């Protein structure tokens, strides 16, 4: 994956910003990239998202109440792709959505509409092996599972920084450094850290350990206050990662 | 992954997969260990009150021979204790001393709070605020038993959201915590594990039926929400091909009758969902049946034709509730009242009904509706 904005990202650390698919999201995604995001993770909302804390759960409920079903989410993906021709865009969703839409059909349609890869938070590595996607590993993952995920992941590994759901944390988990080491010991694949990264301080700390950071819940909250606020927030993360 | 055809599986975040592997290993070891079975048997007989009796309900259904399997007489008033005791013994073997659970009607929450008191475990029960309102006595019972009841105030504020929150708690505290799921739902191995722990109902009932009638029933009827009491009683008869297995769902929560294949709470099953896979709301007077999903084994039994599934309305359940009270002196829970309603008009004469719990918890709801 390449950065869309060569003027930024001098550290080489990737910044991934998560947003829930809603009608405003293409514009917000553009603001995030203006602020220095390298990758947009686009949440397709599910009614019962087991991995989400309150912020993304509420945002998902709101999006569903506004009619953001799979077809509408694919439309948002396509409009985001039109605004951001160079930026990797990765839909993140739950197996239930693909079960209903059809796994192969989803991959085909989403790629046609601009998806770079996929993240399926409740689809373990052994399920649907034909679906090439970014795999997740957690602090509880065994070495064997980390190795299996690294072997088949699409470009980078998503490290879940904590045992827990998504949502802002005030500090980095003390178990993150040994976890990153454990993953590095078995694979050379780039590792990006997500879950709980909410401030530029945490982004800097996580960026010191990993090849990229993923900011979700806090980005969703800031995006609710508008595109300028989101751009400035992302810029603060970018600066922290590059400093 | 599962033995339920296309149903079952483990659709959960990676964080939980190693815990499910550990649970599965621990479960297999326990099953093969006589001391596990002996400890559980001891608890079931000296603490829970097994075996529960079989009662012939002659006045309730004149012209038929309807036998009631009296899980309402089990300690804590419902079949839920069979599962809670079994999982508590398992949790102890796994070294987990904190328990989380979800509850709808509150019966599973009470059973869980009870075993946690008995074993000295920390206990947190998630319950939708709508269910806390309509099942108030069970909330008080859980608190008296030392459990912390955490209200869930979003979504449908019923069992579906309570289950999601219990799973989120488990994700967060997985190293110290056992998730004591209350029905034969959730990721593997839970559906199979809960069915095995509840199968004591069916195995006992089969022996009792043979003793009472020298023959097997024509049909076994049980209510189905998540489906644990039904799967438990069905397991006693599933190999007896001439015995019909009849599950009864709430008309507004008929996951098997009007659902579609979908993923909910970690498993693929028949679910009330829309064409995009989003989960729909269920509606039932009975908090225990008010759930849009069902155990994957039931979906499998439906598809293979081994079991048939019907529905009963709120009104039919209420009528059966009153009828059993006045003809037999038994106040059933609203959940098995659904099974009683369908048993009476079933085209069979000798019928076994799973009376999964007693109705004390439902008095406020029933009195409001009569």
Coordinates of C-alpha atoms in Angstrom, one line a residue:
Chain A
X1 CA 0.0 0.0 0.0
X2 CA 1.3 3.5 -0.8
X3 CA 0.7 6.7 1.1
X4 CA -1.6 9.1 -0.8
X5 CA 0.3 12.2 0.4
X6 CA 4.0 12.0 0.0
X7 CA 4.5 15.3 1.8
X8 CA 3.5 13.7 5.0
X9 CA 4.3 10.4 6.7
X10 CA 8.1 11.0 6.7
X11 CA 8.3 8.5 9.5
X12 CA 6.9 5.8 7.3
X13 CA 4.4 5.0 10.0
X14 CA 0.9 4.4 8.6
X15 CA -2.1 6.1 10.0
X16 CA -5.5 4.3 9.6
X17 CA -8.7 6.2 10.3
X18 CA -11.9 4.3 10.9
X19 CA -15.3 5.9 10.0
X20 CA -18.8 4.4 10.0
X21 CA -20.4 4.5 6.5
X22 CA -22.9 7.3 6.4
X23 CA -23.9 9.8 3.7
X24 CA -21.4 12.3 4.9
X25 CA -18.5 9.8 5.1
X26 CA -16.9 10.4 1.7
X27 CA -16.3 14.0 2.6
X28 CA -15.1 13.1 6.1
X29 CA -12.7 10.5 4.7
X30 CA -11.3 13.2 2.4
X31 CA -10.8 15.5 5.4
X32 CA -9.0 12.6 7.2
X33 CA -6.7 12.2 4.3
X34 CA -6.1 16.0 4.1
X35 CA -5.0 15.7 7.8
X36 CA -2.6 12.9 6.9
X37 CA -4.5 9.6 7.0
X38 CA -2.9 6.9 4.9
X39 CA -5.7 4.4 4.9
X40 CA -9.5 4.7 5.4
X41 CA -11.2 1.9 7.3
X42 CA -14.9 2.1 6.4
X43 CA -17.3 0.5 8.9
X44 CA -20.3 -1.2 7.4
X45 CA -22.7 -1.2 10.4
X46 CA -24.1 -4.3 11.9
X47 CA -27.0 -4.4 14.4
X48 CA -25.1 -6.6 17.0
X49 CA -21.5 -5.7 16.8
X50 CA -19.8 -7.8 19.5
X51 CA -16.3 -6.2 19.2
X52 CA -17.5 -2.6 19.6
X53 CA -17.6 -0.4 22.6
X54 CA -20.3 2.2 23.1
X55 CA -19.1 4.9 20.6
X56 CA -19.0 2.7 17.5
X57 CA -22.0 0.7 18.7
X58 CA -24.0 3.9 18.9
X59 CA -22.7 5.2 15.6
X60 CA -23.7 1.9 14.0
X61 CA -27.2 2.1 15.4
X62 CA -27.5 5.6 14.1
X63 CA -26.2 4.7 10.7
X64 CA -28.7 1.7 10.5
X65 CA -31.5 4.0 11.5
X66 CA -30.6 6.2 8.6
X67 CA -30.8 3.2 6.2
X68 CA -27.1 2.3 5.9
X69 CA -27.7 -1.2 4.7
X70 CA -25.1 -3.1 2.6
X71 CA -26.1 -1.5 -0.8
X72 CA -26.0 2.0 0.7
X73 CA -22.6 1.3 2.3
X74 CA -21.3 0.2 -1.1
X75 CA -22.5 3.4 -2.6
X76 CA -20.6 5.3 0.1
X77 CA -17.5 3.2 -0.7
X78 CA -17.8 4.2 -4.3
X79 CA -18.2 7.9 -3.6
X80 CA -15.3 7.8 -1.2
X81 CA -13.2 6.1 -3.9
X82 CA -14.1 8.9 -6.4
X83 CA -12.9 11.5 -3.9
X84 CA -9.8 9.6 -2.9
X85 CA -8.5 7.7 -6.0
X86 CA -5.1 6.8 -4.4
X87 CA -6.0 6.0 -0.8
X88 CA -6.4 2.4 0.3
X89 CA -10.0 2.0 1.5
X90 CA -10.8 -1.1 3.6
X91 CA -14.4 -2.0 4.5
X92 CA -14.6 -3.4 8.0
X93 CA -17.7 -5.4 9.0
X94 CA -19.1 -8.5 10.5
X95 CA -19.7 -12.0 9.0
X96 CA -23.5 -11.5 9.2
X97 CA -23.4 -8.9 6.4
X98 CA -21.4 -11.2 4.1
X99 CA -23.5 -14.3 5.0
X100 CA -26.5 -12.4 3.8
X101 CA -24.9 -10.8 0.7
X102 CA -22.8 -13.8 -0.3
X103 CA -19.1 -13.9 0.5
X104 CA -17.9 -14.0 -3.1
X105 CA -20.4 -11.5 -4.4
X106 CA -19.5 -9.1 -1.6
X107 CA -15.8 -9.3 -2.4
X108 CA -16.5 -8.8 -6.2
X109 CA -18.9 -5.9 -5.7
X110 CA -16.8 -4.2 -3.0
X111 CA -13.6 -4.4 -5.1
X112 CA -15.5 -3.1 -8.1
X113 CA -16.6 -0.1 -6.0
X114 CA -13.2 0.6 -4.7
X115 CA -12.3 -1.6 -1.8
X116 CA -8.6 -2.3 -1.4
X117 CA -9.0 -5.2 1.1
X118 CA -11.3 -6.2 3.9
X119 CA -11.4 -6.6 7.7
X120 CA -14.0 -9.1 9.2
X121 CA -13.8 -8.8 12.9
X122 CA -15.7 -11.9 13.8
X123 CA -14.4 -14.2 11.1
X124 CA -11.5 -16.3 12.5
X125 CA -8.6 -17.1 10.3
X126 CA -9.7 -20.7 9.7
X127 CA -13.1 -19.6 8.3
X128 CA -13.6 -18.6 4.6
X129 CA -9.9 -19.1 3.7
X130 CA -10.6 -18.0 0.1
X131 CA -11.6 -14.5 1.2
X132 CA -8.3 -12.6 1.2
X133 CA -8.4 -10.1 4.0
X134 CA -6.5 -8.3 6.7
X135 CA -6.3 -10.7 9.6
X136 CA -6.6 -9.7 13.3
X137 CA -4.5 -11.0 16.1
X138 CA -5.2 -10.5 19.8
X139 CA -3.1 -10.6 23.0
X140 CA -4.7 -14.0 23.7
X141 CA -3.7 -15.4 20.3
X142 CA -1.4 -18.4 20.5
X143 CA 1.9 -18.3 18.5
X144 CA 0.4 -20.9 16.2
X145 CA -2.6 -18.7 15.5
X146 CA -0.4 -15.6 15.0
X147 CA 1.7 -17.5 12.5
X148 CA -1.4 -18.7 10.6
X149 CA -2.8 -15.2 10.5
X150 CA 0.5 -13.7 9.3
X151 CA 0.8 -16.3 6.5
X152 CA -2.5 -15.4 4.9
X153 CA -3.1 -11.8 5.8
X154 CA -3.5 -9.2 3.0
X155 CA -0.6 -6.8 3.4
X156 CA -0.5 -6.1 7.1
X157 CA -1.7 -7.6 10.4
X158 CA -4.2 -5.9 12.6
X159 CA -3.0 -6.1 16.2
X160 CA -5.8 -5.7 18.7
X161 CA -3.9 -3.9 21.5
X162 CA -6.1 -5.0 24.4
X163 CA -8.3 -7.8 25.5
X164 CA -11.5 -5.9 25.1
X165 CA -13.8 -4.0 22.8
X166 CA -13.1 -0.9 20.7
X167 CA -13.1 2.4 22.5
X168 CA -10.8 5.1 23.8
X169 CA -8.3 4.2 26.5
X170 CA -6.2 6.6 28.6
X171 CA -3.0 4.6 28.4
X172 CA -1.4 2.0 26.3
X173 CA -1.7 -1.5 27.6
X174 CA 1.4 -2.6 29.4
X175 CA 1.1 -5.9 27.6
X176 CA 1.4 -4.3 24.1
X177 CA 5.2 -4.2 23.9
X178 CA 5.6 -7.9 24.6
X179 CA 2.7 -8.7 22.3
X180 CA 4.3 -6.8 19.4
X181 CA 7.5 -8.6 20.1
X182 CA 5.7 -12.0 20.1
X183 CA 4.3 -11.1 16.7
X184 CA 7.6 -9.8 15.3
X185 CA 9.2 -13.0 16.4
X186 CA 7.2 -15.1 14.0
X187 CA 6.6 -12.7 11.0
X188 CA 8.0 -9.9 8.9
X189 CA 4.6 -8.7 7.8
X190 CA 3.9 -5.1 8.8
X191 CA 1.9 -4.8 12.0
X192 CA -0.6 -2.0 12.8
X193 CA -2.0 -1.5 16.2
X194 CA -5.7 -0.6 16.9
X195 CA -8.3 -0.6 19.7
X196 CA -8.0 2.1 22.3
X197 CA -5.6 4.5 20.5
X198 CA -7.4 7.8 21.1
X199 CA -4.8 10.6 21.5
X200 CA -1.7 11.8 19.7
X201 CA 0.3 10.7 22.8
X202 CA -1.0 7.1 22.5
X203 CA -0.5 7.2 18.7
X204 CA 3.1 8.2 19.1
X205 CA 3.7 5.5 21.7
X206 CA 2.0 2.8 19.6
X207 CA 3.8 4.1 16.5
X208 CA 7.0 3.6 18.3
X209 CA 6.3 -0.1 18.5
X210 CA 4.4 -0.9 15.3
X211 CA 4.4 0.0 11.6
X212 CA 1.0 1.7 11.8
X213 CA -1.8 2.8 14.1
X214 CA -5.5 2.6 13.7
X215 CA -7.8 5.2 15.3
X216 CA -11.5 4.3 15.5
X217 CA -13.8 5.4 18.3
X218 CA -12.1 8.8 18.9
X219 CA -12.2 9.5 15.1
X220 CA -15.9 8.6 15.0
X221 CA -16.6 11.0 17.9
X222 CA -14.5 13.9 16.4
X223 CA -16.1 13.3 12.9
X224 CA -19.5 14.0 14.5
X225 CA -18.3 17.6 15.1
X226 CA -17.5 18.1 11.4
X227 CA -14.8 17.8 8.7
X228 CA -12.5 20.5 10.0
X229 CA -12.3 19.1 13.5
X230 CA -11.6 15.7 12.0
X231 CA -8.9 17.0 9.7
X232 CA -7.2 18.8 12.6
X233 CA -7.4 15.8 14.9
X234 CA -5.9 13.5 12.2
X235 CA -3.2 16.1 11.6
X236 CA -2.3 16.0 15.3
X237 CA -2.0 12.2 15.1
X238 CA 0.1 12.5 12.0
X239 CA 2.5 15.0 13.6
X240 CA 2.8 12.8 16.6
X241 CA 3.6 9.8 14.5
X242 CA 6.2 11.6 12.4
X243 CA 7.9 13.3 15.4
Chain B
X1 CA -16.5 -27.1 13.0
X2 CA -20.0 -28.2 14.2
X3 CA -22.1 -31.3 13.8
X4 CA -25.1 -29.3 12.9
X5 CA -24.9 -29.2 9.1
X6 CA -24.5 -25.6 7.9
X7 CA -25.2 -24.3 11.3
X8 CA -23.1 -23.4 14.3
X9 CA -19.5 -22.2 14.0
X10 CA -17.5 -19.6 15.9
X11 CA -18.2 -16.1 14.6
X12 CA -16.5 -14.2 17.3
X13 CA -13.5 -11.9 17.6
X14 CA -10.1 -13.5 17.6
X15 CA -9.7 -12.5 21.3
X16 CA -12.2 -15.3 22.2
X17 CA -11.0 -18.1 20.0
X18 CA -8.2 -19.3 22.3
X19 CA -10.7 -19.3 25.2
X20 CA -13.2 -21.3 23.2
X21 CA -10.4 -23.8 22.4
X22 CA -9.5 -24.0 26.1
X23 CA -13.2 -24.5 27.0
X24 CA -13.6 -27.2 24.4
X25 CA -10.5 -29.0 25.6
X26 CA -11.7 -28.7 29.2
X27 CA -15.1 -29.9 28.3
X28 CA -13.8 -33.0 26.5
X29 CA -11.6 -33.9 29.4
X30 CA -14.4 -33.4 31.9
X31 CA -16.8 -35.6 29.9
X32 CA -14.2 -38.4 29.9
X33 CA -13.6 -38.0 33.6
X34 CA -15.7 -40.0 35.9
X35 CA -15.1 -37.6 38.8
X36 CA -16.7 -34.7 36.8
X37 CA -19.8 -36.8 36.2
X38 CA -19.9 -37.9 39.8
X39 CA -19.5 -34.4 41.2
X40 CA -22.3 -33.1 38.9
X41 CA -24.5 -36.0 39.7
X42 CA -24.0 -35.4 43.4
X43 CA -25.0 -31.8 43.0
X44 CA -28.0 -32.5 40.9
X45 CA -29.4 -35.0 43.4
X46 CA -28.4 -33.4 46.7
X47 CA -28.6 -29.7 45.8
X48 CA -30.8 -29.3 42.8
X49 CA -33.5 -31.9 43.5
X50 CA -33.2 -34.4 40.7
X51 CA -34.8 -36.4 39.5
X52 CA -37.8 -34.2 38.9
X53 CA -41.2 -36.0 38.8
X54 CA -43.4 -36.7 35.9
X55 CA -47.0 -35.6 36.5
X56 CA -50.1 -36.8 34.5
X57 CA -52.2 -33.8 33.8
X58 CA -55.6 -35.5 33.4
X59 CA -57.9 -32.5 34.1
X60 CA -55.9 -30.2 31.9
X61 CA -56.3 -32.3 28.8
X62 CA -59.3 -34.7 29.1
X63 CA -59.2 -37.4 26.5
X64 CA -55.4 -37.3 26.2
X65 CA -52.6 -38.5 28.4
X66 CA -50.4 -35.5 28.8
X67 CA -47.4 -35.9 31.1
X68 CA -45.5 -32.9 32.5
X69 CA -41.8 -33.2 33.1
X70 CA -41.6 -31.0 36.2
X71 CA -38.5 -28.8 35.8
X72 CA -40.6 -26.2 37.7
X73 CA -39.9 -28.2 40.8
X74 CA -36.1 -28.0 40.4
X75 CA -34.3 -25.7 42.8
X76 CA -34.6 -22.1 41.6
X77 CA -37.7 -23.0 39.7
X78 CA -36.6 -23.8 36.2
X79 CA -34.4 -26.2 34.1
X80 CA -31.7 -23.5 33.9
X81 CA -30.0 -24.9 37.0
X82 CA -28.9 -28.1 35.2
X83 CA -26.8 -26.1 32.9
X84 CA -25.5 -23.6 35.5
X85 CA -24.3 -26.4 37.8
X86 CA -22.6 -28.2 35.1
X87 CA -20.8 -25.1 33.8
X88 CA -19.9 -24.1 37.4
X89 CA -18.1 -27.4 37.9
X90 CA -16.4 -26.9 34.6
X91 CA -15.4 -23.3 35.4
X92 CA -13.8 -24.6 38.6
X93 CA -11.8 -27.1 36.6
X94 CA -10.7 -24.4 34.3
X95 CA -9.6 -22.2 37.2
X96 CA -12.0 -19.4 36.4
X97 CA -13.5 -17.7 39.4
X98 CA -15.4 -14.9 37.8
X99 CA -18.7 -15.7 36.0
X100 CA -20.6 -13.5 33.5
X101 CA -24.0 -14.4 32.2
X102 CA -27.0 -12.9 30.3
X103 CA -30.6 -13.4 31.3
X104 CA -33.9 -12.8 29.7
X105 CA -36.7 -14.0 32.0
X106 CA -34.2 -13.9 34.9
X107 CA -34.3 -17.7 35.4
X108 CA -30.9 -18.3 34.0
X109 CA -29.6 -15.3 36.0
X110 CA -31.0 -16.7 39.2
X111 CA -29.6 -20.1 38.4
X112 CA -26.2 -18.6 37.7
X113 CA -26.3 -16.4 40.8
X114 CA -27.2 -19.5 42.8
X115 CA -24.3 -21.6 41.6
X116 CA -21.9 -18.7 42.1
X117 CA -23.0 -18.4 45.7
X118 CA -22.6 -22.1 46.1
X119 CA -19.1 -22.1 44.6
X120 CA -17.9 -18.8 45.9
X121 CA -17.6 -17.2 42.4
X122 CA -17.9 -13.5 41.6
X123 CA -21.0 -13.1 39.5
X124 CA -22.1 -10.4 37.0
X125 CA -25.4 -10.8 35.2
X126 CA -26.4 -8.7 32.2
X127 CA -30.2 -8.0 31.8
X128 CA -32.1 -5.8 29.5
X129 CA -33.9 -3.0 31.3
X130 CA -37.3 -4.0 29.7
X131 CA -36.8 -7.5 31.2
X132 CA -35.7 -6.0 34.6
X133 CA -39.1 -4.2 34.6
X134 CA -41.2 -7.2 33.8
X135 CA -39.2 -9.8 35.8
X136 CA -38.6 -7.6 38.9
X137 CA -38.7 -10.5 41.5
X138 CA -35.8 -12.3 39.7
X139 CA -33.7 -9.1 39.8
X140 CA -34.2 -9.0 43.6
X141 CA -33.4 -12.7 43.9
X142 CA -30.1 -12.3 42.0
X143 CA -29.1 -9.4 44.2
X144 CA -29.9 -11.3 47.4
X145 CA -27.8 -14.2 46.1
X146 CA -24.8 -11.8 45.8
X147 CA -24.8 -11.2 42.1
X148 CA -24.3 -7.9 40.4
X149 CA -27.1 -7.2 37.9
X150 CA -26.1 -4.8 35.2
X151 CA -28.9 -3.3 33.2
X152 CA -28.6 -2.9 29.5
X153 CA -30.3 0.2 28.3
X154 CA -29.9 0.2 24.5
X155 CA -31.4 -1.5 21.5
X156 CA -34.4 -3.7 22.4
X157 CA -33.3 -3.7 26.1
X158 CA -34.0 -7.4 26.2
X159 CA -32.2 -10.7 25.9
X160 CA -30.5 -10.0 22.6
X161 CA -28.6 -6.9 23.9
X162 CA -28.0 -8.6 27.3
X163 CA -26.2 -11.4 25.5
X164 CA -24.1 -9.0 23.4
X165 CA -23.0 -7.2 26.5
X166 CA -22.2 -10.4 28.3
X167 CA -20.0 -11.4 25.4
X168 CA -18.3 -8.0 25.4
X169 CA -17.6 -8.4 29.1
X170 CA -16.1 -11.8 28.4
X171 CA -13.9 -10.4 25.6
X172 CA -12.6 -7.8 28.1
X173 CA -12.1 -10.2 31.0
X174 CA -11.4 -13.4 29.2
X175 CA -8.3 -14.4 31.2
X176 CA -10.2 -14.6 34.5
X177 CA -13.8 -15.1 33.4
X178 CA -16.0 -17.9 32.3
X179 CA -19.0 -17.0 30.2
X180 CA -21.9 -19.1 31.6
X181 CA -24.2 -18.9 28.6
X182 CA -27.8 -19.8 29.4
X183 CA -29.0 -21.6 26.3
X184 CA -27.9 -23.8 23.5
X185 CA -26.7 -20.8 21.5
X186 CA -23.4 -19.0 21.0
X187 CA -20.1 -20.1 19.4
X188 CA -19.0 -23.8 19.5
X189 CA -18.7 -25.6 21.8
X190 CA -21.5 -23.9 23.8
X191 CA -24.6 -25.3 21.9
X192 CA -23.3 -28.8 22.3
X193 CA -22.2 -28.3 25.9
X194 CA -25.5 -26.9 27.0
X195 CA -27.5 -29.6 25.2
X196 CA -25.5 -32.3 26.9
X197 CA -26.0 -30.7 30.4
X198 CA -29.7 -30.3 29.7
X199 CA -30.1 -33.8 28.3
X200 CA -30.6 -35.1 31.8
X201 CA -34.2 -33.9 31.4
X202 CA -34.9 -36.1 28.4
X203 CA -33.0 -39.2 29.7
X204 CA -34.9 -39.1 33.0
X205 CA -38.3 -38.4 31.3
X206 CA -37.8 -41.4 29.0
X207 CA -37.2 -43.8 31.9
X208 CA -40.1 -42.3 33.8
X209 CA -42.4 -42.5 30.8
X210 CA -41.6 -46.2 30.3
X211 CA -42.2 -46.9 34.0
X212 CA -45.6 -45.1 33.9
X213 CA -46.9 -46.2 30.5
X214 CA -44.7 -49.1 29.4
X215 CA -44.3 -47.3 26.1
X216 CA -42.8 -44.1 24.7
X217 CA -44.8 -41.0 24.1
X218 CA -46.1 -40.3 20.6
X219 CA -44.8 -36.7 20.9
X220 CA -42.5 -34.6 23.0
X221 CA -43.5 -31.0 23.2
X222 CA -41.3 -28.2 24.5
X223 CA -41.1 -24.4 24.2
X224 CA -38.2 -22.9 22.2
X225 CA -36.6 -19.5 22.8
X226 CA -32.9 -20.2 22.6
X227 CA -34.0 -23.8 22.9
X228 CA -32.1 -25.3 25.9
X229 CA -35.0 -27.1 27.6
X230 CA -36.3 -28.3 24.3
X231 CA -33.0 -29.7 23.2
X232 CA -32.5 -31.2 26.6
X233 CA -35.8 -33.1 26.5
X234 CA -35.4 -33.9 22.8
X235 CA -32.0 -35.6 23.4
X236 CA -33.7 -38.3 25.4
X237 CA -35.8 -39.3 22.4
X238 CA -34.0 -38.2 19.3
X239 CA -32.9 -41.8 18.6
X240 CA -36.5 -43.0 19.0
X241 CA -37.6 -42.3 15.4
X242 CA -41.3 -42.9 16.1
X243 CA -41.4 -40.2 18.7
X244 CA -42.4 -36.8 17.3
X245 CA -40.3 -33.9 18.6
X246 CA -42.4 -30.7 18.6
X247 CA -40.9 -27.3 19.5
X248 CA -43.2 -24.4 20.2
X249 CA -42.0 -20.8 19.6
X250 CA -43.6 -17.5 20.5
X251 CA -45.5 -16.3 17.5
X252 CA -43.6 -12.9 17.6
X253 CA -40.2 -14.6 18.0
X254 CA -40.4 -17.6 15.6
X255 CA -36.7 -17.8 14.6
X256 CA -37.3 -21.3 13.2
X257 CA -40.8 -20.6 11.8
X258 CA -40.0 -17.4 10.0
X259 CA -36.3 -16.8 10.3
X260 CA -33.5 -17.1 7.7
X261 CA -29.9 -18.3 7.9
X262 CA -27.9 -15.6 9.6
X263 CA -25.2 -15.0 12.2
X264 CA -26.0 -13.9 15.7
X265 CA -24.0 -14.1 18.9
X266 CA -21.2 -16.2 17.4
X267 CA -23.2 -18.9 15.5
X268 CA -24.9 -19.4 12.2
X269 CA -28.5 -20.4 12.8
X270 CA -32.0 -19.6 11.8
X271 CA -32.5 -16.0 12.9
X272 CA -35.1 -13.3 12.6
X273 CA -33.1 -11.1 10.3
X274 CA -33.7 -8.9 7.3
X275 CA -32.3 -9.6 3.8
X276 CA -29.1 -7.6 4.7
X277 CA -28.4 -9.8 7.7
X278 CA -29.4 -7.2 10.2
X279 CA -31.1 -8.7 13.2
X280 CA -34.8 -8.0 13.6
X281 CA -36.6 -7.4 16.9
X282 CA -38.6 -10.2 18.5
X283 CA -41.8 -9.7 20.5
X284 CA -43.2 -12.0 23.1
X285 CA -45.0 -11.6 26.4
X286 CA -42.5 -14.2 27.7
X287 CA -39.1 -12.7 28.3
X288 CA -37.5 -16.1 28.0
X289 CA -38.7 -16.6 24.4
X290 CA -38.2 -13.0 23.4
X291 CA -35.1 -13.7 21.4
X292 CA -34.5 -13.4 17.6
X293 CA -32.1 -16.4 17.4
X294 CA -32.2 -20.1 18.3
X295 CA -29.7 -22.8 18.9
X296 CA -28.1 -24.1 15.7
X297 CA -29.0 -27.7 16.6
X298 CA -32.7 -26.8 16.4
X299 CA -32.2 -25.3 12.9
X300 CA -30.5 -28.6 11.9
X301 CA -33.3 -30.7 13.4
X302 CA -35.8 -28.6 11.5
X303 CA -34.0 -28.9 8.2
X304 CA -33.6 -32.7 8.5
X305 CA -37.2 -33.1 9.4
X306 CA -36.5 -34.8 12.7
X307 CA -38.2 -32.1 14.7
X308 CA -41.2 -29.9 13.8
X309 CA -41.7 -26.4 15.1
X310 CA -44.9 -24.5 15.7
X311 CA -45.9 -21.2 17.3
X312 CA -48.3 -20.1 20.0
X313 CA -49.5 -16.5 20.5
X314 CA -49.3 -14.5 23.7
X315 CA -53.0 -15.0 24.2
X316 CA -52.8 -18.8 23.7
X317 CA -50.0 -18.9 26.3
X318 CA -51.9 -16.8 28.8
X319 CA -55.0 -19.1 28.3
X320 CA -52.9 -22.2 28.9
X321 CA -51.3 -20.6 31.9
X322 CA -54.7 -20.0 33.5
X323 CA -56.0 -23.4 32.5
X324 CA -53.1 -25.3 34.0
X325 CA -53.4 -23.3 37.2
X326 CA -57.1 -24.0 37.6
X327 CA -57.2 -27.7 36.5
X328 CA -53.9 -29.0 38.0
X329 CA -52.9 -26.5 40.7
X330 CA -49.7 -25.7 38.8
X331 CA -48.6 -22.2 37.8
X332 CA -46.4 -22.7 34.8
X333 CA -43.9 -20.1 33.6
X334 CA -45.2 -18.2 30.5
X335 CA -42.5 -20.0 28.4
X336 CA -43.8 -23.6 28.8
X337 CA -47.3 -22.2 28.7
X338 CA -46.6 -21.9 24.9
X339 CA -45.8 -25.7 24.8
X340 CA -49.0 -26.5 26.9
X341 CA -51.1 -24.5 24.4
X342 CA -49.9 -26.5 21.4
X343 CA -49.8 -29.9 23.3
X344 CA -53.6 -29.7 23.9
X345 CA -54.5 -29.4 20.2
X346 CA -51.8 -31.8 18.9
X347 CA -53.1 -34.8 17.0
X348 CA -51.6 -37.3 19.5
X349 CA -52.9 -38.9 22.6
X350 CA -49.8 -39.7 24.7
X351 CA -47.7 -36.6 25.0
X352 CA -44.8 -35.5 27.1
X353 CA -44.5 -31.8 27.8
X354 CA -41.5 -30.1 29.1
X355 CA -42.7 -27.9 32.0
X356 CA -39.5 -26.0 32.1
X357 CA -40.2 -23.5 34.9
X358 CA -42.7 -22.2 37.4
X359 CA -44.8 -19.0 36.9
X360 CA -44.1 -17.1 40.1
X361 CA -41.8 -14.7 38.2
X362 CA -44.6 -13.9 35.7
X363 CA -47.4 -12.9 38.1
X364 CA -47.1 -9.2 37.6
X365 CA -47.1 -9.5 33.8
X366 CA -50.0 -12.0 33.8
X367 CA -52.1 -10.0 36.2
X368 CA -51.6 -6.9 34.1
X369 CA -52.9 -8.8 31.0
X370 CA -55.9 -10.6 32.4

